[in-house]
mmCIF file of C-alpha atoms and ligand atoms in Angstrom:
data_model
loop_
_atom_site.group_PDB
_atom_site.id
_atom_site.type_symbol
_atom_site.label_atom_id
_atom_site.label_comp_id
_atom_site.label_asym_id
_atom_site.label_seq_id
_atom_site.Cartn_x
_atom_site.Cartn_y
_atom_site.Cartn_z
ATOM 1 C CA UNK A 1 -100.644 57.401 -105.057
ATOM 2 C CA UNK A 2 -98.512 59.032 -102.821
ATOM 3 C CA UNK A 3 -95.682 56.731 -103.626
ATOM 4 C CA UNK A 4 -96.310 58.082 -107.264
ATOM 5 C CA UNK A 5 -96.289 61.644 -106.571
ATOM 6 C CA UNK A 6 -93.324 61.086 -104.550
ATOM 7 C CA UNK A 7 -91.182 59.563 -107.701
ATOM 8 C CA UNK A 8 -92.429 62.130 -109.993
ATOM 9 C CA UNK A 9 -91.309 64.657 -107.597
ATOM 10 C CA UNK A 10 -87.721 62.646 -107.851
ATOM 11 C CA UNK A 11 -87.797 62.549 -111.113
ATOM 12 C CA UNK A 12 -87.662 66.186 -111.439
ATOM 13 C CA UNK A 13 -85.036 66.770 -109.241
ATOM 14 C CA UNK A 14 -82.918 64.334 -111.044
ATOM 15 C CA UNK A 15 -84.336 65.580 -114.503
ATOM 16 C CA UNK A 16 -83.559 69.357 -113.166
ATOM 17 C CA UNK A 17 -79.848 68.117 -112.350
ATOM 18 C CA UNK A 18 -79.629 66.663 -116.060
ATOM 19 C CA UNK A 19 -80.514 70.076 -117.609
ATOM 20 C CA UNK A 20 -77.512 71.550 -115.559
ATOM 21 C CA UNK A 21 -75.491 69.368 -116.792
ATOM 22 C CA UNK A 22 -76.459 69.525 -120.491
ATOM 23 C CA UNK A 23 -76.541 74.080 -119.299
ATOM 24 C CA UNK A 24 -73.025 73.449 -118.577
ATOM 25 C CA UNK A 25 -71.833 71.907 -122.334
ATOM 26 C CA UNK A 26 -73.371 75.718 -123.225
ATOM 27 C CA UNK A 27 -74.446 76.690 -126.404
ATOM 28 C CA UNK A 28 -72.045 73.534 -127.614
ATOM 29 C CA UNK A 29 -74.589 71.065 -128.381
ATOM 30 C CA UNK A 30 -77.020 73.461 -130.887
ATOM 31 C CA UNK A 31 -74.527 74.905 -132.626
ATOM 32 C CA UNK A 32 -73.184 71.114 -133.109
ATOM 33 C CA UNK A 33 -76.198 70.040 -134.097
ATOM 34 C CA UNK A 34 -77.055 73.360 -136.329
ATOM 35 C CA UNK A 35 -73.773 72.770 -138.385
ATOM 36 C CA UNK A 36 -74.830 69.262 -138.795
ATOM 37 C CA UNK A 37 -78.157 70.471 -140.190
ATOM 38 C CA UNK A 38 -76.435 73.166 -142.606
ATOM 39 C CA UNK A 39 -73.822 70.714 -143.747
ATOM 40 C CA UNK A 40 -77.266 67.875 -144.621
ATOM 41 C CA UNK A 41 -78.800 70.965 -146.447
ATOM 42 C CA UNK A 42 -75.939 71.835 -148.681
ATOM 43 C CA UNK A 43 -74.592 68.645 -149.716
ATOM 44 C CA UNK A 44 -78.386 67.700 -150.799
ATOM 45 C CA UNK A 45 -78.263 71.084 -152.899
ATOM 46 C CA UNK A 46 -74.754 70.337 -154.457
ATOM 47 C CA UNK A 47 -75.691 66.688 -155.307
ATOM 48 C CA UNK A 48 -79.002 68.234 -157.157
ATOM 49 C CA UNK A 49 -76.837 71.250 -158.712
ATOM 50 C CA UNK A 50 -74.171 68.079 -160.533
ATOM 51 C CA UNK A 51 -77.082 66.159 -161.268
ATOM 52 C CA UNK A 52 -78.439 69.354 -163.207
ATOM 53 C CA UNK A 53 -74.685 69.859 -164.535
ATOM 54 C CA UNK A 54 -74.578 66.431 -165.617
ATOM 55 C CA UNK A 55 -77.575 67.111 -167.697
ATOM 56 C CA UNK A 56 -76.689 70.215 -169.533
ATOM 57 C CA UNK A 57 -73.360 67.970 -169.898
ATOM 58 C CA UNK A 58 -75.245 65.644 -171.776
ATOM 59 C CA UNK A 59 -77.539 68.403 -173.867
ATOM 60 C CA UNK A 60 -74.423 69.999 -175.084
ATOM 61 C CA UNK A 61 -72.786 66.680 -176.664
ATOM 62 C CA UNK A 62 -76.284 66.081 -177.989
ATOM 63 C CA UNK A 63 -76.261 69.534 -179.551
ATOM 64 C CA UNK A 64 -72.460 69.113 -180.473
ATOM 65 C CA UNK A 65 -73.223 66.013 -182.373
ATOM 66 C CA UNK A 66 -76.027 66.844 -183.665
ATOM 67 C CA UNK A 67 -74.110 69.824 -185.762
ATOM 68 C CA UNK A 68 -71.937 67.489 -186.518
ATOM 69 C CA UNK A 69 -73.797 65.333 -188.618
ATOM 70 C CA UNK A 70 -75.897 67.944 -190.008
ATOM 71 C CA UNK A 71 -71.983 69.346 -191.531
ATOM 72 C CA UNK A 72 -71.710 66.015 -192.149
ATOM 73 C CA UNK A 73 -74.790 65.906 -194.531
ATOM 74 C CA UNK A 74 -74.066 69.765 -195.805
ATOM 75 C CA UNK A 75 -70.724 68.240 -197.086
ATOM 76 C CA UNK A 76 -72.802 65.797 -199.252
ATOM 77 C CA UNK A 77 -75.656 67.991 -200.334
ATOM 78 C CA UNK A 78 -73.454 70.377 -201.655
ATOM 79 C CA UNK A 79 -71.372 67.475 -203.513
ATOM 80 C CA UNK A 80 -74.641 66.555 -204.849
ATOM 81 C CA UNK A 81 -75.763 69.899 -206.041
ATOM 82 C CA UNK A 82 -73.307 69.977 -208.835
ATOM 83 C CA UNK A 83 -74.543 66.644 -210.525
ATOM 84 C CA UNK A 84 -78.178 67.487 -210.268
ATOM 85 C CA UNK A 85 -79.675 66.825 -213.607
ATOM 86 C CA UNK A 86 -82.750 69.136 -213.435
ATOM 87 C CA UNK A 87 -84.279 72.092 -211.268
ATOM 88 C CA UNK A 88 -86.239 69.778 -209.798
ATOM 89 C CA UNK A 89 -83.560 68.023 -208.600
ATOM 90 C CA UNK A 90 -81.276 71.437 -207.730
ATOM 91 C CA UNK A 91 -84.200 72.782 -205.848
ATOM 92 C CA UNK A 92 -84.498 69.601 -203.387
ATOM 93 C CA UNK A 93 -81.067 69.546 -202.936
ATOM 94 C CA UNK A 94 -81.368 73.176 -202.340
ATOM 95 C CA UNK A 95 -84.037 73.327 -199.827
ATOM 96 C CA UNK A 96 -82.202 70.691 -197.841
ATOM 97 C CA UNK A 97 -79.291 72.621 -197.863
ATOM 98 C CA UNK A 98 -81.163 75.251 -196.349
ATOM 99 C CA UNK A 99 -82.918 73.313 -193.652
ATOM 100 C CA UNK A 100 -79.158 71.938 -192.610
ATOM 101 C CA UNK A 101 -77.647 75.420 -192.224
ATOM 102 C CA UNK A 102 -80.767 76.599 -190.295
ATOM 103 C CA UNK A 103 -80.000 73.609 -188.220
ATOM 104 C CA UNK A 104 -76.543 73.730 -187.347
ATOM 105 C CA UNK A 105 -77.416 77.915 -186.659
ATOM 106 C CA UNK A 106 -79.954 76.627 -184.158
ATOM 107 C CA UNK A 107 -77.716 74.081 -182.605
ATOM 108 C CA UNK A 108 -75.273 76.383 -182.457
ATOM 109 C CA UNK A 109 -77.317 78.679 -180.106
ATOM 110 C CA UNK A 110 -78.683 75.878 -178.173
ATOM 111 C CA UNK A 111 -75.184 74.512 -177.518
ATOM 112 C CA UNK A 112 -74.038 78.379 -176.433
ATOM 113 C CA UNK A 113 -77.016 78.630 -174.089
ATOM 114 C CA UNK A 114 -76.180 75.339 -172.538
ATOM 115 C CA UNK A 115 -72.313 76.601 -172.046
ATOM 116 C CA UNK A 116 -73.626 79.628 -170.426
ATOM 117 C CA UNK A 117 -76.312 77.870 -168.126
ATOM 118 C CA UNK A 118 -73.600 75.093 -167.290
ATOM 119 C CA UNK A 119 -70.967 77.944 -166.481
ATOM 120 C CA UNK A 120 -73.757 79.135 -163.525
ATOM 121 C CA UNK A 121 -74.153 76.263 -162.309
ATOM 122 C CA UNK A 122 -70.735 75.190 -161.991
ATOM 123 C CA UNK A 123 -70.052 78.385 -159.963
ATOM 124 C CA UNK A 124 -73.002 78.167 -157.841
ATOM 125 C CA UNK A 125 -71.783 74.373 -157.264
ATOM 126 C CA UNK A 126 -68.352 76.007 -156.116
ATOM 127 C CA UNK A 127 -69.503 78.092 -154.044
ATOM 128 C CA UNK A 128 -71.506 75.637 -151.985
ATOM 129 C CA UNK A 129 -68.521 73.159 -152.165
ATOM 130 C CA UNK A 130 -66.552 75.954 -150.523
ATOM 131 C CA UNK A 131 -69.040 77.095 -147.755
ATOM 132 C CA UNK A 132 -69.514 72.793 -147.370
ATOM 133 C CA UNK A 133 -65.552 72.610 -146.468
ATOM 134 C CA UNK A 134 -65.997 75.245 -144.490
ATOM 135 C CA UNK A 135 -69.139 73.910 -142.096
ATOM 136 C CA UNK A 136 -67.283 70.982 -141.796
ATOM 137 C CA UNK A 137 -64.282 72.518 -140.255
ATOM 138 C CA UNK A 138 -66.093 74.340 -138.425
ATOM 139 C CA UNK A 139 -68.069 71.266 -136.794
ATOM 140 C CA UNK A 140 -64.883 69.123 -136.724
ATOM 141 C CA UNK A 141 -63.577 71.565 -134.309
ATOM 142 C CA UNK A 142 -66.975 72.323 -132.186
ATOM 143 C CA UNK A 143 -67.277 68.200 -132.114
ATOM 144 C CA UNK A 144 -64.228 68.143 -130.664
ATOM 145 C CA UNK A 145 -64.629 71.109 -127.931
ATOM 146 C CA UNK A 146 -68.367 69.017 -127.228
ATOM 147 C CA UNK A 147 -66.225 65.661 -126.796
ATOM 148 C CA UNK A 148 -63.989 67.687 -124.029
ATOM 149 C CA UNK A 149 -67.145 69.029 -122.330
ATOM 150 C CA UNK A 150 -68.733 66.334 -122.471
ATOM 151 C CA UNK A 151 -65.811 63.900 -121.079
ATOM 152 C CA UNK A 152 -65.745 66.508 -118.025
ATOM 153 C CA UNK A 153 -69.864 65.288 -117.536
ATOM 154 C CA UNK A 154 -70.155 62.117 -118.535
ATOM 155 C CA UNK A 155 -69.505 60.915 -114.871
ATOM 156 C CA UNK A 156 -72.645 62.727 -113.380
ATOM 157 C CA UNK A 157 -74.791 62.457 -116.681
ATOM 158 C CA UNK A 158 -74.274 58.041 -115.670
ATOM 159 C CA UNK A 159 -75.103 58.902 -112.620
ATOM 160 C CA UNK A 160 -78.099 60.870 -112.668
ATOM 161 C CA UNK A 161 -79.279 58.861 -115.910
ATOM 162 C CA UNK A 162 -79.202 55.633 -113.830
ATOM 163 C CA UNK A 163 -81.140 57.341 -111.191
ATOM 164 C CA UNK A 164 -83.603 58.000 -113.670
ATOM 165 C CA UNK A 165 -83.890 55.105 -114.695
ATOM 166 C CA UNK A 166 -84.674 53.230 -111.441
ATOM 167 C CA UNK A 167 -87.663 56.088 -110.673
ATOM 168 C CA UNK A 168 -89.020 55.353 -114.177
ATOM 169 C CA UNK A 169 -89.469 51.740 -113.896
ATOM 170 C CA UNK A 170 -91.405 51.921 -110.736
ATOM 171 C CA UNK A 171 -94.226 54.724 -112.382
ATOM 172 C CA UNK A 172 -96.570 53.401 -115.157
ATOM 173 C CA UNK A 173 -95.878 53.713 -118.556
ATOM 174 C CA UNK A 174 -99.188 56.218 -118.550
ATOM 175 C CA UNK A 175 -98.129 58.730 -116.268
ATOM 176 C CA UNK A 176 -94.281 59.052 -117.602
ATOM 177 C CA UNK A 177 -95.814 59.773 -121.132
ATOM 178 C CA UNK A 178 -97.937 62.686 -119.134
ATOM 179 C CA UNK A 179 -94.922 63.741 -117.192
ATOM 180 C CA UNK A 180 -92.908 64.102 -120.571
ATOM 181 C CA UNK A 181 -95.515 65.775 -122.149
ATOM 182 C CA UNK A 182 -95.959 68.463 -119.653
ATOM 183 C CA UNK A 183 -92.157 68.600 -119.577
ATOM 184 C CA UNK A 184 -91.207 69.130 -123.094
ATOM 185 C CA UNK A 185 -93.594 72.316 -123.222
ATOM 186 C CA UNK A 186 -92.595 73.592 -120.004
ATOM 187 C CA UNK A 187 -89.575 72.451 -118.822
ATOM 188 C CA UNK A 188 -90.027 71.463 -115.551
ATOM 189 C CA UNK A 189 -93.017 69.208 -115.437
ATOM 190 C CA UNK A 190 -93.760 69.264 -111.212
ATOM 191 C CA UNK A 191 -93.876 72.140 -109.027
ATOM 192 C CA UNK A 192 -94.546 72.468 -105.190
ATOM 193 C CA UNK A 193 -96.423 74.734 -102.810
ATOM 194 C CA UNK A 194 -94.382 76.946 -102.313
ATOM 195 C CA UNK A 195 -95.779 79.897 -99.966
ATOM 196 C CA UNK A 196 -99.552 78.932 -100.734
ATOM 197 C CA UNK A 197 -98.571 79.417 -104.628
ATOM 198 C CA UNK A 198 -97.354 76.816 -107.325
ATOM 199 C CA UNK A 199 -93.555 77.082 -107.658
ATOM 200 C CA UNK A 200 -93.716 76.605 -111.124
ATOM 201 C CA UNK A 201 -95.839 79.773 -112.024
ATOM 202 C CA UNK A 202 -95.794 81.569 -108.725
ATOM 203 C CA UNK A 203 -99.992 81.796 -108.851
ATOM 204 C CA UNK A 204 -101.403 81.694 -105.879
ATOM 205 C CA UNK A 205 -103.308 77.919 -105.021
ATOM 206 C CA UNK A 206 -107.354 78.428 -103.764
ATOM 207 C CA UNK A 207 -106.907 76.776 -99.634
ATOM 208 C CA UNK A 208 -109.040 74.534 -100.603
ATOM 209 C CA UNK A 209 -107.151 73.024 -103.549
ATOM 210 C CA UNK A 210 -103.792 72.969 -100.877
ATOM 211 C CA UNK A 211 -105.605 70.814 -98.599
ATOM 212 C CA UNK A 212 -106.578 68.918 -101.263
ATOM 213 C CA UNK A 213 -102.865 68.746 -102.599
ATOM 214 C CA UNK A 214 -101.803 68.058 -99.485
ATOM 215 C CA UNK A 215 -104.102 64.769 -99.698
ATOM 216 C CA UNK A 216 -102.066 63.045 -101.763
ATOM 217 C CA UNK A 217 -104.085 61.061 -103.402
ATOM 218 C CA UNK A 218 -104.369 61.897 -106.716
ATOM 219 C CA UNK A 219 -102.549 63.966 -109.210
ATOM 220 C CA UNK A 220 -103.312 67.628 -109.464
ATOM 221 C CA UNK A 221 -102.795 70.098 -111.923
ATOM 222 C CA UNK A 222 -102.161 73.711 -111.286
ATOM 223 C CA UNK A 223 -105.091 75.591 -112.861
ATOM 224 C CA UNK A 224 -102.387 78.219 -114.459
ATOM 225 C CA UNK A 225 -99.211 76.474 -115.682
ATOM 226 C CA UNK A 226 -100.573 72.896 -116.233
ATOM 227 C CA UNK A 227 -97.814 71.281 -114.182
ATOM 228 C CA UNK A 228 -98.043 68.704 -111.426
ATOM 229 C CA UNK A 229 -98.198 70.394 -108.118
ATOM 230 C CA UNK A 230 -97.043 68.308 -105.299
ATOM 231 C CA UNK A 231 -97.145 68.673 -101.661
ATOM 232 C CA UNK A 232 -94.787 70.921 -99.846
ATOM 233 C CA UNK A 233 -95.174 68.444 -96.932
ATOM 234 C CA UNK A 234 -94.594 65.308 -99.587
ATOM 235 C CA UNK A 235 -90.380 65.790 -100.292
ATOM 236 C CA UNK A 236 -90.033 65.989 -95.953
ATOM 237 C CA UNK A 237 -90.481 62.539 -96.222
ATOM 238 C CA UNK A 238 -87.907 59.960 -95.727
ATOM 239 C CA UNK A 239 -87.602 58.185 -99.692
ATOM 240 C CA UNK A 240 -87.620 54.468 -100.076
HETATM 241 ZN ZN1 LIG B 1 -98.449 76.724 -111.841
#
């Protein structure tokens, strides 16, 4: 057990060094990955705003051809309507004649309302196309600033990775995941006893629990902040 609290002791330090590393690329990598985000967003809007174009495309030929053959017909009908033979006849003819030029008015609407909606979307479309060019100079440029940075650190970021790595493989599987855990919600994952407190928290640790700590036998938690306190006498010794 002591070997155990001993690597997850390293494996802060080396962790800690990591996060200096990744302090020193800045703000670089969130706004990278922000843009990248924003850029996803938007192009998923101006597919679905074409799609919706390409719709009221396809509405407004219907509604074009559509008047079309009902002109078409209105041509005939009124042909027709001078070799009726009766009334009966006229009035058919007439009431069809009617229901055609009620049509094509009603097309005629439908295919101005579908001009007008079309005419929004295309500008909304535009305006996302523009702020899309935009985003992606803009992460073009903060890639490349990241790819500097991150040239400058890739040395240590090897280094201290491959350390990592080494102290990983000798703890279980188990008490990694618990390390991570405890690390992802508060960013350091081990503290020491530090002047009779936890150096994670700064609350002070009951005597009794320090001479327990100071056991090493088995992993403690500090009571306030949840993190693995180690030893203060367990880093003095020689490693490996
Ligand atoms: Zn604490």
């Amino acid at each position: 057990m002591e070997e155990t609290l001993r690597l997850l002791h390293q494996l802060q330090k080396v962790d800690s060094n990591l996060d200096d590393v990744e302090d020193t690329k800045g703000d670089l990598p969130e706004i990278v990955k922000n843009l990248e985000e924003k850029i996803a967003t938007l192009s998923e809007k101006a597919a679905a705003k074409q799609k919706y174009i390409d719709e009221f495309v396809s509405s407004r030929n219907k509604a074009d051809n559509d008047i079309k053959d009902f002109e078409e017909k209105l041509k005939k009908y009124k042909e027709q309507q001078y070799q009726v033979r009766n009334n009966k006849e006229y009035d058919a003819i007439t009431k069809e004649i009617d229901f055609a030029e009620e049509s094509v008015k009603t097309l005629g609407k439908q295919f101005e309302n579908f001009e007008n909606l079309m005419s929004i979307a295309k500008s909304e479309l535009e305006e996302y196309t523009t702020a899309l060019t935009e985003y992606s100079e803009a992460l073009k440029e903060r890639k490349e600033e990241l790819a500097e940075v991150s040239k400058e650190t890739e040395e240590e970021e090897l280094k201290y990775n491959h350390e990592r790595q080494k102290i990983v493989t000798r703890l279980s599987k188990d008490i990694v995941s618990r390390y991570e855990k405890i690390r992802s919600g508060r960013g350091k994952a081990v503290s020491v006893i530090r002047k009779n407190s936890c150096s994670g928290c700064g609350n002070r640790i009951p005597p009794q629990h320090i001479m327990e700590i100071r056991r090493n036998d088995k992993i403690y938690l500090c009571q306030h902040c949840g993190r693995i306190i180690v030893s203060d006498e367990l880093p003095a010794h020689a490693t490996r």
